[in-house]
Coordinates of C-alpha atoms in Angstrom, one line a residue:
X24 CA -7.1 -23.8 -11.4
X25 CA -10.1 -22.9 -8.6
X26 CA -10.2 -26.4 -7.6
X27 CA -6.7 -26.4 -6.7
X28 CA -5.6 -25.9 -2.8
X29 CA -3.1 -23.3 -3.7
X30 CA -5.7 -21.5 -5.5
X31 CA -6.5 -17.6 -4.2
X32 CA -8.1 -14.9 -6.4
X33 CA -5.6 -12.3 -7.7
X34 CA -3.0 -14.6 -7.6
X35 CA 0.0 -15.5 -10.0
X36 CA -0.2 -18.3 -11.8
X37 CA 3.5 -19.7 -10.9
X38 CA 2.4 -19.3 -7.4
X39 CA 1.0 -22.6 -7.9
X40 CA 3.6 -24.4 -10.0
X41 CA 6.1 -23.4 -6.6
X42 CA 3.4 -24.9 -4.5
X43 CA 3.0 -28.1 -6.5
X44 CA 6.6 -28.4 -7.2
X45 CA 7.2 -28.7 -3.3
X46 CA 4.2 -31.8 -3.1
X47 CA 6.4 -33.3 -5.9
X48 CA 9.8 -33.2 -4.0
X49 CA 11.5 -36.1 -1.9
X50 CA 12.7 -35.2 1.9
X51 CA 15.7 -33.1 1.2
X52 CA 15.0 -32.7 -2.6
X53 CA 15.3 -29.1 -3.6
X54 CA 13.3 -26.2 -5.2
X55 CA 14.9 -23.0 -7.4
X56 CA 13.2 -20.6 -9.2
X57 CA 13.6 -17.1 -11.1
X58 CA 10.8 -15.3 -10.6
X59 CA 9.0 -12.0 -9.2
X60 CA 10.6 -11.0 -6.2
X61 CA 6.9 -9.5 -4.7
X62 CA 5.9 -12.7 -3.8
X63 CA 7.4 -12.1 -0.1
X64 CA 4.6 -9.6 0.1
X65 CA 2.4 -10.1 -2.1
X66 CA -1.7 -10.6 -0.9
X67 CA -2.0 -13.5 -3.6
X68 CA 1.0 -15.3 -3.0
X69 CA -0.5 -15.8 0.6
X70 CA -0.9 -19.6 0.6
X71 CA 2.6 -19.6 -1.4
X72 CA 4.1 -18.2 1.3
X73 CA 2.5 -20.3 4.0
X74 CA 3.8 -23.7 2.2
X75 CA 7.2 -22.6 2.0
X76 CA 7.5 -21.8 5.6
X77 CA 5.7 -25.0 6.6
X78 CA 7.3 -27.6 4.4
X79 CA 11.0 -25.9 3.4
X80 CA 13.8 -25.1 4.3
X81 CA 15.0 -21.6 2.5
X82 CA 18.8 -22.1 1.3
X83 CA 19.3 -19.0 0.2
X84 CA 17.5 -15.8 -1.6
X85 CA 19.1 -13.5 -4.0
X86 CA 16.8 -10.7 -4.8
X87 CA 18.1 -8.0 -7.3
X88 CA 15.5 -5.8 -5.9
X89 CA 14.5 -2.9 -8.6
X90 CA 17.9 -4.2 -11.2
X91 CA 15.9 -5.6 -14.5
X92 CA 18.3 -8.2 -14.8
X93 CA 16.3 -9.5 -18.0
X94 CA 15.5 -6.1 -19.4
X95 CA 18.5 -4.1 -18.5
X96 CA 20.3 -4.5 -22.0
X97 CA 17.3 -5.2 -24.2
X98 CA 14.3 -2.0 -23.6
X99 CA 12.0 -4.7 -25.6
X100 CA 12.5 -7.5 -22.6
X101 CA 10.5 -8.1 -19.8
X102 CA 10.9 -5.2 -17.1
X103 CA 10.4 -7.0 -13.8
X104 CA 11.7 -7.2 -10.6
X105 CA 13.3 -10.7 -9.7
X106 CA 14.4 -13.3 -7.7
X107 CA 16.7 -16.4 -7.5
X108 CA 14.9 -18.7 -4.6
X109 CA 16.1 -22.5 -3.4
X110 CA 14.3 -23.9 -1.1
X111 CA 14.5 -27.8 0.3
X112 CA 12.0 -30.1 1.6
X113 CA 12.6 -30.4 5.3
X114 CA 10.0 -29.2 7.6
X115 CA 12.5 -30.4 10.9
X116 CA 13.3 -27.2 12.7
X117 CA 11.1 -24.6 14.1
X118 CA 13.8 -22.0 13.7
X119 CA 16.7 -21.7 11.1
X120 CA 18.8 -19.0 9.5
X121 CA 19.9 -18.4 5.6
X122 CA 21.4 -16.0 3.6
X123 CA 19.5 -13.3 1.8
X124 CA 21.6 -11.1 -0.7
X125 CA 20.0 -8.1 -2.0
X126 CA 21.2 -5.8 -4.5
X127 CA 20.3 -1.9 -3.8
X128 CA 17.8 0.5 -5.9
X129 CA 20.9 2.2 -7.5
X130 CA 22.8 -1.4 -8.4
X131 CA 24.7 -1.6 -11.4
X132 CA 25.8 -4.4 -13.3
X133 CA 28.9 -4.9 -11.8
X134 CA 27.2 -5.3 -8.7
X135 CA 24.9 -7.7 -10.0
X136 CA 27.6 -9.9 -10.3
X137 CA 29.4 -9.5 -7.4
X138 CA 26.2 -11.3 -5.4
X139 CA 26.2 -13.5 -7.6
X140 CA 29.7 -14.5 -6.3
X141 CA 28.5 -13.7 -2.8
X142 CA 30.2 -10.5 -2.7
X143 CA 29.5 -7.7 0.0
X144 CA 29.9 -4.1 -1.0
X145 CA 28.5 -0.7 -1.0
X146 CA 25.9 -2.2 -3.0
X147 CA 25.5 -5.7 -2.2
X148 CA 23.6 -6.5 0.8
X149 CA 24.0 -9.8 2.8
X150 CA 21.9 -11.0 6.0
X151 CA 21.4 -13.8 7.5
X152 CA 17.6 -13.8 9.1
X153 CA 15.6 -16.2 11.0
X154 CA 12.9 -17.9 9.9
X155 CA 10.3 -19.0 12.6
X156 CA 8.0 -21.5 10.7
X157 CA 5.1 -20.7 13.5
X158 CA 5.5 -16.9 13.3
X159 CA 6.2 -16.4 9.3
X160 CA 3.6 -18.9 8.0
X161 CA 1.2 -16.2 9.1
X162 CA 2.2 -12.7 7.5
X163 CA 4.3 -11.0 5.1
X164 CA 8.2 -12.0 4.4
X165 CA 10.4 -9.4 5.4
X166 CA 13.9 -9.6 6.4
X167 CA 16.4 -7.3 8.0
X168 CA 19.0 -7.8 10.7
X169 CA 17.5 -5.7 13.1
X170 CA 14.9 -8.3 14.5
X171 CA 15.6 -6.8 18.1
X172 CA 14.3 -3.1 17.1
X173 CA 11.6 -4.4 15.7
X174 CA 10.5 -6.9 18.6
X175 CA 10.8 -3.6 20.3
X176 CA 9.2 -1.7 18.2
X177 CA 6.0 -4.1 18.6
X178 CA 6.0 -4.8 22.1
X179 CA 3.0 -3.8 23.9
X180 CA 1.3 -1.5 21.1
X181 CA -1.9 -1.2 19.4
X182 CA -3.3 -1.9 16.1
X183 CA -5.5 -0.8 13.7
X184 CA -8.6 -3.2 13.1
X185 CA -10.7 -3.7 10.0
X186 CA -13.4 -1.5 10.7
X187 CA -10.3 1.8 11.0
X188 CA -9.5 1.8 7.7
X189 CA -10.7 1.3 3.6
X190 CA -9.8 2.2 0.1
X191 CA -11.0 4.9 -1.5
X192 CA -13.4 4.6 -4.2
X193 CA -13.7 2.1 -7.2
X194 CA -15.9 4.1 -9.3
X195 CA -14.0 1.2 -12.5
X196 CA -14.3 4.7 -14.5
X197 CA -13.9 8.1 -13.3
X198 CA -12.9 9.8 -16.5
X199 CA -12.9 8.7 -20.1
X200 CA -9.7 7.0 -21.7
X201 CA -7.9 6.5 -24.9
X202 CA -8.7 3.1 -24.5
X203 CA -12.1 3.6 -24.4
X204 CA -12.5 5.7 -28.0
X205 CA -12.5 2.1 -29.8
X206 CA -15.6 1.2 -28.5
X207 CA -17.3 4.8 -28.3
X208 CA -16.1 6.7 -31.4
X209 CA -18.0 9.8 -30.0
X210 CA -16.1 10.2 -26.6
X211 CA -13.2 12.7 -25.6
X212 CA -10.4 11.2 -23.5
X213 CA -10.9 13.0 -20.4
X214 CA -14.4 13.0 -20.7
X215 CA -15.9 12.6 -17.1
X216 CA -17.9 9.5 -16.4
X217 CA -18.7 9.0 -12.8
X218 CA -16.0 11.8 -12.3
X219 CA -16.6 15.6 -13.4
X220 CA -14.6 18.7 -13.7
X221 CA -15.5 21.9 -12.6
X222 CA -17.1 23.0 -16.3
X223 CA -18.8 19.6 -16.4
X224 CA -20.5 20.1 -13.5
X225 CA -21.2 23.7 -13.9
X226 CA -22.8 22.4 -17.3
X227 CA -24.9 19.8 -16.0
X228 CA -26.9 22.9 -14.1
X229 CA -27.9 20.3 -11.4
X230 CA -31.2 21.0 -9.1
X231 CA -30.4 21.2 -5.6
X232 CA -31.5 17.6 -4.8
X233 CA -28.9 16.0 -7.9
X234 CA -26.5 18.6 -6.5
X235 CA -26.4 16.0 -3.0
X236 CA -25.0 13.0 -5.2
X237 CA -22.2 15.2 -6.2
X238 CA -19.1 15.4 -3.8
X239 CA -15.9 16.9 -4.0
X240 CA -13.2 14.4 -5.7
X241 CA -9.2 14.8 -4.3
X242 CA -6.3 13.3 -6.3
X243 CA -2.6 14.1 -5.2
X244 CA -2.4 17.3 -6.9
X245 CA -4.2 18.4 -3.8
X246 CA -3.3 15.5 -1.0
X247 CA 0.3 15.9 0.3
X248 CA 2.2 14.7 3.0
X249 CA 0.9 15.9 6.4
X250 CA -1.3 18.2 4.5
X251 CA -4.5 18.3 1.6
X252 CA -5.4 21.2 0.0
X253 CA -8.9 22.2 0.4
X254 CA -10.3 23.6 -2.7
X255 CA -10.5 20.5 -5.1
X256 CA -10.7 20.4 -8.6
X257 CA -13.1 17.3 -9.1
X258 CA -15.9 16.2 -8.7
X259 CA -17.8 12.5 -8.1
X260 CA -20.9 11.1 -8.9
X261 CA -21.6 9.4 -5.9
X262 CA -24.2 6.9 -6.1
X263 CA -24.0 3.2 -4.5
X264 CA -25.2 -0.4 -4.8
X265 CA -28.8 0.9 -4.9
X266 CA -28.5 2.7 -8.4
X267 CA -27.8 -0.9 -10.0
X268 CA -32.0 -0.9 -9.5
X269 CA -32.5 1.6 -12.9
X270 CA -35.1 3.4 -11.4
X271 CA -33.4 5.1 -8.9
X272 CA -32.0 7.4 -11.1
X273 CA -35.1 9.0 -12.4
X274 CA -35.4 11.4 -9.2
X275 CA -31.7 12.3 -10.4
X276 CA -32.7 13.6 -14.1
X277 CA -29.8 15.8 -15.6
X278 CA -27.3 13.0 -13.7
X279 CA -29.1 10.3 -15.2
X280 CA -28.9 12.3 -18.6
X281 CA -25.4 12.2 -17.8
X282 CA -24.6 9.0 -17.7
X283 CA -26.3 8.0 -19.8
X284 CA -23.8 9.7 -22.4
X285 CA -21.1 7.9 -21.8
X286 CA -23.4 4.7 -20.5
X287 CA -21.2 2.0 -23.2
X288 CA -18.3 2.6 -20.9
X289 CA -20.0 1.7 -17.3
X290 CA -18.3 -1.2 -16.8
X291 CA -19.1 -1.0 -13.0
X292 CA -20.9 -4.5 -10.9
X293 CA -23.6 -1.8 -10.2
X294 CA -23.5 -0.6 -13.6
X295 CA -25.8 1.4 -15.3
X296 CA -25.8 4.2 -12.6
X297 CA -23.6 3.2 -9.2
X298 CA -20.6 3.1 -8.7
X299 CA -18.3 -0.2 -8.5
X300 CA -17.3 0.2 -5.2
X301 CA -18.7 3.6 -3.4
X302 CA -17.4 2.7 0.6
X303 CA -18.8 3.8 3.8
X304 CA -19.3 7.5 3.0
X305 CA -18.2 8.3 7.1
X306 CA -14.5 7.8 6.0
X307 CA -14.8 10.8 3.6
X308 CA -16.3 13.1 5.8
X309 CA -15.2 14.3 9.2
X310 CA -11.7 14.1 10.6
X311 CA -9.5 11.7 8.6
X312 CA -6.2 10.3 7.8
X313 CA -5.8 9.8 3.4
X314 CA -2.8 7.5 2.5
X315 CA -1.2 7.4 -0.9
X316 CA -0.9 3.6 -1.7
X317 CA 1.9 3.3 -3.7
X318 CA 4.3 5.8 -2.6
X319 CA 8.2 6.8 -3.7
X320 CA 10.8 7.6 -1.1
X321 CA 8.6 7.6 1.8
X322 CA 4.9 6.9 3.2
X323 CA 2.7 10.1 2.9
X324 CA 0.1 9.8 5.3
X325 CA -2.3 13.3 5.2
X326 CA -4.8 15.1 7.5
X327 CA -7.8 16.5 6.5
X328 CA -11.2 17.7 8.6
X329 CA -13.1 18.7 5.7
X330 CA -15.0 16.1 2.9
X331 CA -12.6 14.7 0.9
X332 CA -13.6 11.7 -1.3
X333 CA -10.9 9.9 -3.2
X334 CA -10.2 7.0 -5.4
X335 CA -8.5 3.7 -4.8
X336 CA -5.5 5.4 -5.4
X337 CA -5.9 5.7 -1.7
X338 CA -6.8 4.5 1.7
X339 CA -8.1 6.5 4.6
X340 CA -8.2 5.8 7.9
X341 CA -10.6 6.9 10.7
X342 CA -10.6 5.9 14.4
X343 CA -11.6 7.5 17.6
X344 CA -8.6 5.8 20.1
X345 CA -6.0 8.3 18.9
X346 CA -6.1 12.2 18.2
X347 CA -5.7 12.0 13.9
X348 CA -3.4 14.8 14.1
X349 CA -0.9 12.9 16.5
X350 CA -1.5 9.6 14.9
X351 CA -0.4 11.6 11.2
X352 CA 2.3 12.6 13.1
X353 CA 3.5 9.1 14.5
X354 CA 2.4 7.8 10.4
X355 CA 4.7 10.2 8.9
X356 CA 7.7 9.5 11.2
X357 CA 10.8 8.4 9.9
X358 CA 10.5 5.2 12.9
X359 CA 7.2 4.0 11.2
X360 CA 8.7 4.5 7.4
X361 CA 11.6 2.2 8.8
X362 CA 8.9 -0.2 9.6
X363 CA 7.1 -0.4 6.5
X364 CA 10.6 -0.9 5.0
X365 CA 11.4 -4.2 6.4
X366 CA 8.0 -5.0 7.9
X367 CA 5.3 -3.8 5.3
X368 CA 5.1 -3.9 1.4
X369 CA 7.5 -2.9 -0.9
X370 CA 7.3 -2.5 -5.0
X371 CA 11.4 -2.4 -5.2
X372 CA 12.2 0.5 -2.9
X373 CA 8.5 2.0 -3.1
X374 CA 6.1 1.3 -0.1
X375 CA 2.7 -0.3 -0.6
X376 CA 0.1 1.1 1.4
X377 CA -2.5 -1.9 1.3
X378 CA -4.7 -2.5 4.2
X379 CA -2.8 -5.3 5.5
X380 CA 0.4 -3.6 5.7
X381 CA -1.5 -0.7 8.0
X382 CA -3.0 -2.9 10.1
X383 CA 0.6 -4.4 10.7
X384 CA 2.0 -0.9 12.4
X385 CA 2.3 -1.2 15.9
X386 CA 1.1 2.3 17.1
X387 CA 1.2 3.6 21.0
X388 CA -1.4 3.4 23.4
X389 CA -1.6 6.6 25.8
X390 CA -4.0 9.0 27.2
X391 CA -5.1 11.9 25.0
X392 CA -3.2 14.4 27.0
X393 CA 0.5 12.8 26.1
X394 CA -0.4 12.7 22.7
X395 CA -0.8 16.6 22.5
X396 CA 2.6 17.7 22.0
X397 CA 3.3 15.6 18.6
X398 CA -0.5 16.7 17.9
X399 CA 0.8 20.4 18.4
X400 CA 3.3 20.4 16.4
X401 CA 1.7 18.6 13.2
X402 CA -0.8 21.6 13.9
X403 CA 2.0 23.8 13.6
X404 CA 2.8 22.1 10.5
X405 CA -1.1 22.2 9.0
X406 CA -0.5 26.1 9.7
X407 CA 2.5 26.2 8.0
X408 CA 0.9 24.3 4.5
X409 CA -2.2 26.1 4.7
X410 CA -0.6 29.3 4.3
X411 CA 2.2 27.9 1.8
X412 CA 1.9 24.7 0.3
X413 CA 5.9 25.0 -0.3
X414 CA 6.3 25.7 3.0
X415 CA 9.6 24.3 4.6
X416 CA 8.5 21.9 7.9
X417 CA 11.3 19.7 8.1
X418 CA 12.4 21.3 10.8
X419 CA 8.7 20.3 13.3
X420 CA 9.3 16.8 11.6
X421 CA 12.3 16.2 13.1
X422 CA 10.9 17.6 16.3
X423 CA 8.2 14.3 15.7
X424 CA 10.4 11.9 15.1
X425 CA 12.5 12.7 18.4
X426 CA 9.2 12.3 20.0
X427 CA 8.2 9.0 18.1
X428 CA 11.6 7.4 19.2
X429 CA 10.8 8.3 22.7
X430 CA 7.8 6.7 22.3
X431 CA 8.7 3.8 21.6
X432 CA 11.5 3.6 23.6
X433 CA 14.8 3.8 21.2
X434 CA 18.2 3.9 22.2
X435 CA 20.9 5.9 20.7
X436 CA 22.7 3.3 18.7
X437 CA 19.1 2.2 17.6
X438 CA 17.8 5.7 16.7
X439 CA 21.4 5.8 14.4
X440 CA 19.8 2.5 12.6
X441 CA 17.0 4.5 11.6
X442 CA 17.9 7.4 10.8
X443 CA 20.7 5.7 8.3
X444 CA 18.3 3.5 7.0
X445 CA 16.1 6.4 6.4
X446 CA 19.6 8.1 4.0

């Protein structure tokens, strides 16, 4: 409930039973639970988190990662990613360690119950991190052995503040869905809403002024890794919090027409004619960085110069204390996707590109002129896309991750870490 302490929006609802379960233990009494194992990252589970830290002790996490332990033999159960957590009331030391066992993405079975016996193997992973109460009440939980590399890593770098980065857009509804046909009978799934394909907006024979609402929509057919296609195949209306005042719209006729089509649908706060959430329109224009949120295998962090709107499927970053080609460069290194491993958010063994978990990358500070030669070669690699999307540039990205590990000051035996983390 909202009147609870260990209330936050957008949060699970057993986030608040754990928190209330630990209020109700005696000094040394103790805590399990099987549950979602995104909690250690998690944005809602924020005050969870902090009140574990604080007022527990962990004794041990067993997370079988992307194995659906309760949907495995049954397609009908429930198809989540768990976790077996005990924690104990005791709030005594500042700094412990515990066991964490983790099952890998390609886990079987079998291996399931090995860690359940607390058996190592190919795999069955077993750690034993430190918790600091002042340090991990404050962020995510991520836990690897390598706390030295990343202590490293961080020491001495720069972040990315608030104002650097945003999601894309919210428009609630860019295209019609099958969902939607209930409620409007007349509707095509498909149908554009705030969003338009090429024929829709040829159709809509827009005068010159309605033409300046209408920007050029990217998805990930066209934004890649390192590189985003120019020539888009969308389009978006793009009208803000001032089109919730209806008369705003009448300068915009055919538009307003439009929308006015499909206006049972507009589910958006600045509903009937703006879009949910439209952002600051610099980030769209101009030199940019456009990162896929929920990505598979590796972050894909892309350049682009030209407009390029895009949905909340995306964030995109924009800052003038780094060249954007060398910062895509540093983003796209294996170093940084090492990072967001054990230090960002992961879905299971996918990365979660939130806001947060950006503004947690420790990136260099240097002169422009020592940033040029990772800059030139993600050029190089631009080059290479822009002529063949197909184009093989593995080959200058190993030349940047050299570079990155320089940067940041890597040894041998720790660049070896990386890279076979990165296998």
């Amino acid at each position: 409930r909202e009147t609870s302490p260990y209330y936050l929006g957008k949060m699970d609802l057993w986030y608040g039973f754990a928190c209330h379960g630990i209020d109700f233990l005696q000094p040394r009494g103790l805590l399990c639970f099987i549950a979602q194992n995104n909690w250690t990252t998690s944005f809602g589970a924020k005050l969870m988190r902090k009140k574990v830290v604080l007022d527990t002790r962990f004794h041990e996490l067993v997370d079988f990662n992307e194995y659906m332990v309760f949907g495995e033999d049954n397609p009908d159960g429930p198809q989540i990613q768990t976790m077996i957590m005990m924690f104990e009331r005791d709030n005594s030391n500042g700094q412990y360690k515990f066991d964490h066992w983790r099952l890998s993405a390609e886990a079987a079975k079998v291996d399931m119950r090995a860690m359940l016996s607390h058996e190592e193997g190919p795999a069955v992973h077993h750690i034993t991190p430190t918790i600091d109460r002042v340090r991990n009440s404050k962020g995510l939980l991520t836990f690897s052995g390598d706390t030295l590399i990343f202590d490293k890593i961080s020491k001495g770098k720069l972040y990315l503040t608030e104002n650097e980065a945003t999601n894309g857009i919210h428009p609630h509804h860019d295209f019609v869905s099958k969902k939607m046909l209930a409620e409007c009978p007349g509707l095509k799934v498909g149908q554009g809403i705030f969003g338009l394909s090429n024929e829709e907006k040829e159709g809509l024979k827009l005068s010159a002024k309605e033409l300046t609402l209408v920007k050029p929509y990217y998805t990930s057919d066209q934004v890649k890794l390192y590189y985003t296609k120019a020539r888009n195949d969308l389009w978006i209306i793009y009208t803000g919090s001032e089109f919730k005042d209806s008369r705003k719209i009448n300068a915009y006729p055919k538009i307003k027409a439009h929308l006015d089509a499909v206006k049972k649908v507009i589910t958006s706060d600045n509903r009937p004619y703006g879009l949910h959430r439209a952002r600051a329109e610099h980030f769209f224009n101009g030199e940019k960085i456009v990162v896929l949120r929920k990505c598979v295998g590796r972050p894909s962090f892309s350049y682009s110069d030209f407009p390029c709107y895009v949905s909340a499927t995306f964030y995109v970053i924009q800052t003038d204390r780094w060249d954007l080609k060398f910062l895509t460069g540093v983003l796209n290194s294996r170093l940084i996707a090492y990072w967001l491993k054990h230090r960002g958010k992961m879905q299971g063994e996918n990365y979660q590109l939130d806001k947060d978990p950006l503004k947690s990358i420790p990136l260099p500070e240097l002169p422009r002129s020592a940033q040029k030669p990772i800059a030139e070669l993600v050029g190089q690699i631009l080059a290479a896309k822009k002529a063949d999307p197909d184009a093989d540039t593995s080959a200058l990205e190993s030349e940047i991750d050299k570079l990155v590990y320089r940067l940041y000051d890597l040894t041998p035996e720790e660049i070896a870490v990386v890279e076979s983390s990165s296998k």
